[in-house]
Amino acid sequence: MTVTWEELGWERLTAGVGRCRLPGWDCTTGLVVGEGTALLIDAGSSLAEGARLRAEAQELAGHRVTHLALTHPHFDHVFGAAAFGGAEVYGAVGMDTVFEARHAREELRADAVGNGLDARLAEEAVDALVAPRHHVSGEWTLDLGGGRQVLLANVGPGHSAHDLAVLVPGSPEVVFCGDLVEESGEPQAGSDAVPSHWPAALDRLLDLGGEDALYVPGHGAVVDAGFVRRQREELAARFGVS
């Protein structure tokens, strides 16, 4: 018996494409199913959450997760990545420095604990972190088989120094935005944000998806181009940039 997206608590967006809103920080994980392949977008906030996502994604796809794209290096999006052994991992160029530098790993751990993650789980996830193997500096097309191609685009910096978006062509097109777009609250600008470039990053998202795309934020409900455009103007005013 084939399980449905809804039965596992996932939201189906188009054929073979869906997302899950995770508990705790309302962080989004995406899934794109190809022919014998599956791309997961972001990996959750702990190894246990990553393992749960791996099992659910495998049940939905009918095979293991073969590709993992990390939209940016914040704990609630990357701490589950080590649960996807054997997957090809992609991130914006420079993300590897966050995973490999001791001080950056300590900042990740401290940020996770400061936001309420159990210290033991945070330590476990940091110890297991592995840098992405594939570094996206511009655009990278993934062929997932069966006529399905996905575009990875380095659209940052903005919310972080290393922001990656994922465009899934189709009708409608789907754009996974990471935390460049947030619907459930005001976009968060931490110490690694680059506010002067954030509006331009949202312009790039709009160029990728166009007017009729579904835009999947890092936190919150799926939005349209109008929402992204309004958030772009709010961020420009907030940070005093054009």
mmCIF file of C-alpha atoms in Angstrom:
data_model
loop_
_atom_site.group_PDB
_atom_site.id
_atom_site.type_symbol
_atom_site.label_atom_id
_atom_site.label_comp_id
_atom_site.label_asym_id
_atom_site.label_seq_id
_atom_site.Cartn_x
_atom_site.Cartn_y
_atom_site.Cartn_z
ATOM 1 C CA MET A 1 0.000 0.000 0.000
ATOM 2 C CA THR A 2 1.361 3.400 -1.034
ATOM 3 C CA VAL A 3 1.386 6.028 1.693
ATOM 4 C CA THR A 4 0.227 9.547 0.833
ATOM 5 C CA TRP A 5 2.061 12.757 1.635
ATOM 6 C CA GLU A 6 -0.758 13.840 3.929
ATOM 7 C CA GLU A 7 -0.707 10.604 5.906
ATOM 8 C CA LEU A 8 2.886 11.333 6.900
ATOM 9 C CA GLY A 9 2.141 14.978 7.710
ATOM 10 C CA TRP A 10 3.705 16.365 4.530
ATOM 11 C CA GLU A 11 2.179 18.948 2.202
ATOM 12 C CA ARG A 12 2.111 17.907 -1.469
ATOM 13 C CA LEU A 13 2.848 20.924 -3.675
ATOM 14 C CA THR A 14 2.978 19.397 -7.172
ATOM 15 C CA ALA A 15 3.530 15.892 -8.538
ATOM 16 C CA GLY A 16 6.516 14.411 -6.732
ATOM 17 C CA VAL A 17 7.228 17.616 -4.828
ATOM 18 C CA GLY A 18 6.291 18.408 -1.236
ATOM 19 C CA ARG A 19 7.425 19.792 2.062
ATOM 20 C CA CYS A 20 7.141 19.181 5.792
ATOM 21 C CA ARG A 21 6.875 21.819 8.541
ATOM 22 C CA LEU A 22 8.899 20.516 11.444
ATOM 23 C CA PRO A 23 7.946 20.994 15.110
ATOM 24 C CA GLY A 24 9.920 23.250 17.400
ATOM 25 C CA TRP A 25 11.060 26.010 15.058
ATOM 26 C CA ASP A 26 8.499 25.495 12.261
ATOM 27 C CA CYS A 27 11.381 24.857 9.891
ATOM 28 C CA THR A 28 10.599 23.580 6.395
ATOM 29 C CA THR A 29 12.115 20.510 4.766
ATOM 30 C CA GLY A 30 11.416 19.869 1.080
ATOM 31 C CA LEU A 31 11.396 16.696 -1.013
ATOM 32 C CA VAL A 32 11.671 16.275 -4.785
ATOM 33 C CA VAL A 33 11.223 12.748 -6.136
ATOM 34 C CA GLY A 34 12.925 11.686 -9.353
ATOM 35 C CA GLU A 35 13.386 8.363 -11.114
ATOM 36 C CA GLY A 36 15.320 6.270 -8.622
ATOM 37 C CA THR A 37 16.446 9.489 -6.930
ATOM 38 C CA ALA A 38 15.208 11.812 -4.211
ATOM 39 C CA LEU A 39 16.403 15.297 -3.290
ATOM 40 C CA LEU A 40 15.853 16.485 0.274
ATOM 41 C CA ILE A 41 16.057 20.212 0.937
ATOM 42 C CA ASP A 42 17.327 20.888 4.474
ATOM 43 C CA ALA A 43 17.722 18.226 7.106
ATOM 44 C CA GLY A 44 16.187 19.294 10.398
ATOM 45 C CA SER A 45 17.580 20.357 13.760
ATOM 46 C CA SER A 46 19.063 17.148 15.164
ATOM 47 C CA LEU A 47 20.327 13.734 14.123
ATOM 48 C CA ALA A 48 17.110 12.170 15.412
ATOM 49 C CA GLU A 49 14.998 14.557 13.351
ATOM 50 C CA GLY A 50 17.183 13.874 10.327
ATOM 51 C CA ALA A 51 16.681 10.130 10.772
ATOM 52 C CA ARG A 52 12.914 10.603 10.919
ATOM 53 C CA LEU A 53 12.975 12.722 7.770
ATOM 54 C CA ARG A 54 15.112 10.124 6.013
ATOM 55 C CA ALA A 55 12.624 7.368 6.841
ATOM 56 C CA GLU A 56 9.600 9.427 5.763
ATOM 57 C CA ALA A 57 11.260 10.614 2.565
ATOM 58 C CA GLN A 58 12.213 7.059 1.674
ATOM 59 C CA GLU A 59 8.646 5.916 2.242
ATOM 60 C CA LEU A 60 7.286 8.686 0.010
ATOM 61 C CA ALA A 61 9.876 8.256 -2.731
ATOM 62 C CA GLY A 62 10.055 4.477 -2.656
ATOM 63 C CA HIS A 63 13.856 4.629 -2.407
ATOM 64 C CA ARG A 64 16.552 6.311 -0.361
ATOM 65 C CA VAL A 65 17.450 9.994 -0.409
ATOM 66 C CA THR A 66 20.243 10.365 -2.976
ATOM 67 C CA HIS A 67 20.763 14.156 -2.849
ATOM 68 C CA LEU A 68 20.657 16.713 -0.036
ATOM 69 C CA ALA A 69 20.664 20.494 -0.555
ATOM 70 C CA LEU A 70 21.296 22.752 2.443
ATOM 71 C CA THR A 71 19.842 26.235 1.998
ATOM 72 C CA HIS A 72 22.076 27.874 4.624
ATOM 73 C CA PRO A 73 24.248 26.875 7.595
ATOM 74 C CA HIS A 74 21.917 27.386 10.567
ATOM 75 C CA PHE A 75 21.364 24.610 13.069
ATOM 76 C CA ASP A 76 17.646 24.070 12.438
ATOM 77 C CA HIS A 77 18.373 23.375 8.762
ATOM 78 C CA VAL A 78 21.619 21.374 8.903
ATOM 79 C CA PHE A 79 21.966 19.463 12.184
ATOM 80 C CA GLY A 80 20.202 16.412 10.747
ATOM 81 C CA ALA A 81 22.458 16.189 7.685
ATOM 82 C CA ALA A 82 24.707 13.419 9.001
ATOM 83 C CA ALA A 83 21.675 11.096 9.049
ATOM 84 C CA PHE A 84 21.798 10.991 5.220
ATOM 85 C CA GLY A 85 24.840 8.826 4.716
ATOM 86 C CA GLY A 86 25.569 8.172 1.052
ATOM 87 C CA ALA A 87 23.675 11.218 -0.203
ATOM 88 C CA GLU A 88 25.408 13.801 -2.389
ATOM 89 C CA VAL A 89 25.363 17.001 -0.309
ATOM 90 C CA TYR A 90 25.184 20.481 -1.875
ATOM 91 C CA GLY A 91 25.623 23.910 -0.337
ATOM 92 C CA ALA A 92 26.531 27.437 -1.344
ATOM 93 C CA VAL A 93 30.251 27.924 -1.812
ATOM 94 C CA GLY A 94 31.863 28.812 1.509
ATOM 95 C CA MET A 95 29.448 26.820 3.655
ATOM 96 C CA ASP A 96 32.193 24.289 4.252
ATOM 97 C CA THR A 97 34.123 26.876 6.270
ATOM 98 C CA VAL A 98 31.223 27.070 8.734
ATOM 99 C CA PHE A 99 31.229 23.310 9.174
ATOM 100 C CA GLU A 100 34.979 22.918 9.448
ATOM 101 C CA ALA A 101 36.214 25.898 11.499
ATOM 102 C CA ARG A 102 36.225 25.195 15.236
ATOM 103 C CA HIS A 103 34.942 28.642 16.230
ATOM 104 C CA ALA A 104 32.137 28.479 13.667
ATOM 105 C CA ARG A 105 31.043 25.047 14.887
ATOM 106 C CA GLU A 106 31.031 26.347 18.456
ATOM 107 C CA GLU A 107 28.852 29.280 17.367
ATOM 108 C CA LEU A 108 26.433 26.829 15.738
ATOM 109 C CA ARG A 109 26.263 24.753 18.920
ATOM 110 C CA ALA A 110 25.771 27.820 21.113
ATOM 111 C CA ASP A 111 23.058 29.172 18.820
ATOM 112 C CA ALA A 112 21.200 25.864 18.941
ATOM 113 C CA VAL A 113 21.357 25.626 22.739
ATOM 114 C CA GLY A 114 20.441 29.294 23.082
ATOM 115 C CA ASN A 115 17.335 28.654 21.000
ATOM 116 C CA GLY A 116 16.256 25.716 23.119
ATOM 117 C CA LEU A 117 17.871 22.607 21.637
ATOM 118 C CA ASP A 118 19.044 20.125 24.257
ATOM 119 C CA ALA A 119 22.787 20.591 24.770
ATOM 120 C CA ARG A 120 23.473 16.878 24.314
ATOM 121 C CA LEU A 121 21.670 16.807 20.975
ATOM 122 C CA ALA A 122 23.480 19.941 19.843
ATOM 123 C CA GLU A 123 26.874 18.479 20.765
ATOM 124 C CA GLU A 124 26.054 15.224 19.010
ATOM 125 C CA ALA A 125 25.024 17.045 15.817
ATOM 126 C CA VAL A 126 28.077 19.323 15.778
ATOM 127 C CA ASP A 127 30.415 16.352 16.255
ATOM 128 C CA ALA A 128 28.797 14.625 13.252
ATOM 129 C CA LEU A 129 28.736 17.623 10.887
ATOM 130 C CA VAL A 130 30.246 16.940 7.480
ATOM 131 C CA ALA A 131 30.847 19.752 4.982
ATOM 132 C CA PRO A 132 28.927 19.664 1.680
ATOM 133 C CA ARG A 133 30.838 17.873 -1.037
ATOM 134 C CA HIS A 134 29.446 20.039 -3.824
ATOM 135 C CA HIS A 135 29.903 23.820 -3.648
ATOM 136 C CA VAL A 136 27.456 25.891 -5.690
ATOM 137 C CA SER A 137 28.963 29.215 -6.772
ATOM 138 C CA GLY A 138 26.407 30.154 -9.443
ATOM 139 C CA GLU A 139 23.786 27.733 -10.713
ATOM 140 C CA TRP A 140 23.907 23.942 -10.734
ATOM 141 C CA THR A 141 21.418 21.751 -12.574
ATOM 142 C CA LEU A 142 20.676 18.383 -11.008
ATOM 143 C CA ASP A 143 19.269 15.678 -13.278
ATOM 144 C CA LEU A 144 17.058 13.503 -11.082
ATOM 145 C CA GLY A 145 15.969 11.242 -13.925
ATOM 146 C CA GLY A 146 12.602 10.682 -15.522
ATOM 147 C CA GLY A 147 12.758 14.095 -17.177
ATOM 148 C CA ARG A 148 13.021 15.898 -13.830
ATOM 149 C CA GLN A 149 15.717 18.528 -13.430
ATOM 150 C CA VAL A 150 16.196 20.841 -10.466
ATOM 151 C CA LEU A 151 18.189 24.072 -10.379
ATOM 152 C CA LEU A 152 20.326 24.950 -7.357
ATOM 153 C CA ALA A 153 21.109 28.671 -7.277
ATOM 154 C CA ASN A 154 23.523 30.538 -5.046
ATOM 155 C CA VAL A 155 21.392 33.673 -4.561
ATOM 156 C CA GLY A 156 22.988 35.106 -1.422
ATOM 157 C CA PRO A 157 24.347 36.463 0.706
ATOM 158 C CA GLY A 158 21.335 37.771 2.576
ATOM 159 C CA HIS A 159 19.846 35.925 5.529
ATOM 160 C CA SER A 160 23.257 34.290 5.896
ATOM 161 C CA ALA A 161 26.575 34.505 4.138
ATOM 162 C CA HIS A 162 25.766 31.326 2.195
ATOM 163 C CA ASP A 163 22.171 31.216 0.875
ATOM 164 C CA LEU A 164 21.070 28.562 -1.615
ATOM 165 C CA ALA A 165 17.679 28.412 -3.349
ATOM 166 C CA VAL A 166 16.170 25.420 -5.135
ATOM 167 C CA LEU A 167 13.959 25.823 -8.218
ATOM 168 C CA VAL A 168 11.775 22.906 -9.271
ATOM 169 C CA PRO A 169 10.429 23.552 -12.797
ATOM 170 C CA GLY A 170 6.835 22.566 -13.484
ATOM 171 C CA SER A 171 3.347 23.922 -13.504
ATOM 172 C CA PRO A 172 3.480 25.714 -11.174
ATOM 173 C CA GLU A 173 7.169 26.112 -10.540
ATOM 174 C CA VAL A 174 8.269 25.702 -6.921
ATOM 175 C CA VAL A 175 11.030 27.749 -5.309
ATOM 176 C CA PHE A 176 12.471 26.613 -1.970
ATOM 177 C CA CYS A 177 13.755 29.867 -0.474
ATOM 178 C CA GLY A 178 15.351 28.877 2.804
ATOM 179 C CA ASP A 179 15.184 31.667 5.367
ATOM 180 C CA LEU A 180 15.551 34.395 2.759
ATOM 181 C CA VAL A 181 11.744 34.341 3.028
ATOM 182 C CA GLU A 182 9.809 33.787 6.249
ATOM 183 C CA GLU A 183 6.022 33.761 6.543
ATOM 184 C CA SER A 184 5.439 32.871 10.187
ATOM 185 C CA GLY A 185 7.302 35.879 11.568
ATOM 186 C CA GLU A 186 9.638 38.731 10.730
ATOM 187 C CA PRO A 187 12.766 37.525 8.888
ATOM 188 C CA GLN A 188 15.593 36.994 11.356
ATOM 189 C CA ALA A 189 18.920 38.739 10.811
ATOM 190 C CA GLY A 190 21.650 37.176 12.913
ATOM 191 C CA SER A 191 25.334 37.981 13.128
ATOM 192 C CA ASP A 192 26.062 36.287 9.788
ATOM 193 C CA ALA A 193 23.327 38.127 7.852
ATOM 194 C CA VAL A 194 24.305 40.514 5.052
ATOM 195 C CA PRO A 195 21.416 43.013 5.087
ATOM 196 C CA SER A 196 22.811 45.158 2.268
ATOM 197 C CA HIS A 197 22.450 42.218 -0.146
ATOM 198 C CA TRP A 198 19.205 40.691 1.154
ATOM 199 C CA PRO A 199 16.759 42.621 -1.097
ATOM 200 C CA ALA A 200 18.846 41.699 -4.142
ATOM 201 C CA ALA A 201 18.679 38.035 -3.108
ATOM 202 C CA LEU A 202 14.881 38.251 -3.088
ATOM 203 C CA ASP A 203 14.982 39.878 -6.536
ATOM 204 C CA ARG A 204 16.927 36.834 -7.686
ATOM 205 C CA LEU A 205 14.291 34.493 -6.208
ATOM 206 C CA LEU A 206 11.569 36.349 -8.104
ATOM 207 C CA ASP A 207 13.592 36.139 -11.307
ATOM 208 C CA LEU A 208 13.948 32.390 -10.820
ATOM 209 C CA GLY A 209 10.314 31.619 -10.110
ATOM 210 C CA GLY A 210 8.312 34.347 -11.790
ATOM 211 C CA GLU A 211 4.838 35.538 -10.972
ATOM 212 C CA ASP A 212 3.056 32.189 -10.858
ATOM 213 C CA ALA A 213 5.492 30.140 -8.783
ATOM 214 C CA LEU A 214 4.922 28.726 -5.323
ATOM 215 C CA TYR A 215 7.517 30.156 -2.942
ATOM 216 C CA VAL A 216 8.341 27.902 0.016
ATOM 217 C CA PRO A 217 9.765 29.898 2.948
ATOM 218 C CA GLY A 218 12.152 28.540 5.516
ATOM 219 C CA HIS A 219 9.438 29.020 8.147
ATOM 220 C CA GLY A 220 5.704 29.319 7.634
ATOM 221 C CA ALA A 221 3.101 28.774 4.930
ATOM 222 C CA VAL A 222 3.758 28.681 1.187
ATOM 223 C CA VAL A 223 3.491 32.162 -0.341
ATOM 224 C CA ASP A 224 3.209 33.825 -3.741
ATOM 225 C CA ALA A 225 5.344 36.312 -5.643
ATOM 226 C CA GLY A 226 3.414 39.239 -4.195
ATOM 227 C CA PHE A 227 4.353 38.201 -0.654
ATOM 228 C CA VAL A 228 8.036 37.884 -1.596
ATOM 229 C CA ARG A 229 7.935 41.302 -3.238
ATOM 230 C CA ARG A 230 6.352 42.902 -0.164
ATOM 231 C CA GLN A 231 8.885 41.273 2.131
ATOM 232 C CA ARG A 232 11.643 42.531 -0.134
ATOM 233 C CA GLU A 233 10.390 46.100 0.248
ATOM 234 C CA GLU A 234 10.013 45.695 4.021
ATOM 235 C CA LEU A 235 13.588 44.429 4.321
ATOM 236 C CA ALA A 236 14.898 47.252 2.134
ATOM 237 C CA ALA A 237 13.181 49.798 4.373
ATOM 238 C CA ARG A 238 14.267 48.013 7.565
ATOM 239 C CA PHE A 239 17.929 47.972 6.560
ATOM 240 C CA GLY A 240 17.996 51.233 4.615
ATOM 241 C CA VAL A 241 19.003 49.708 1.249
ATOM 242 C CA SER A 242 17.435 49.771 -2.197
#
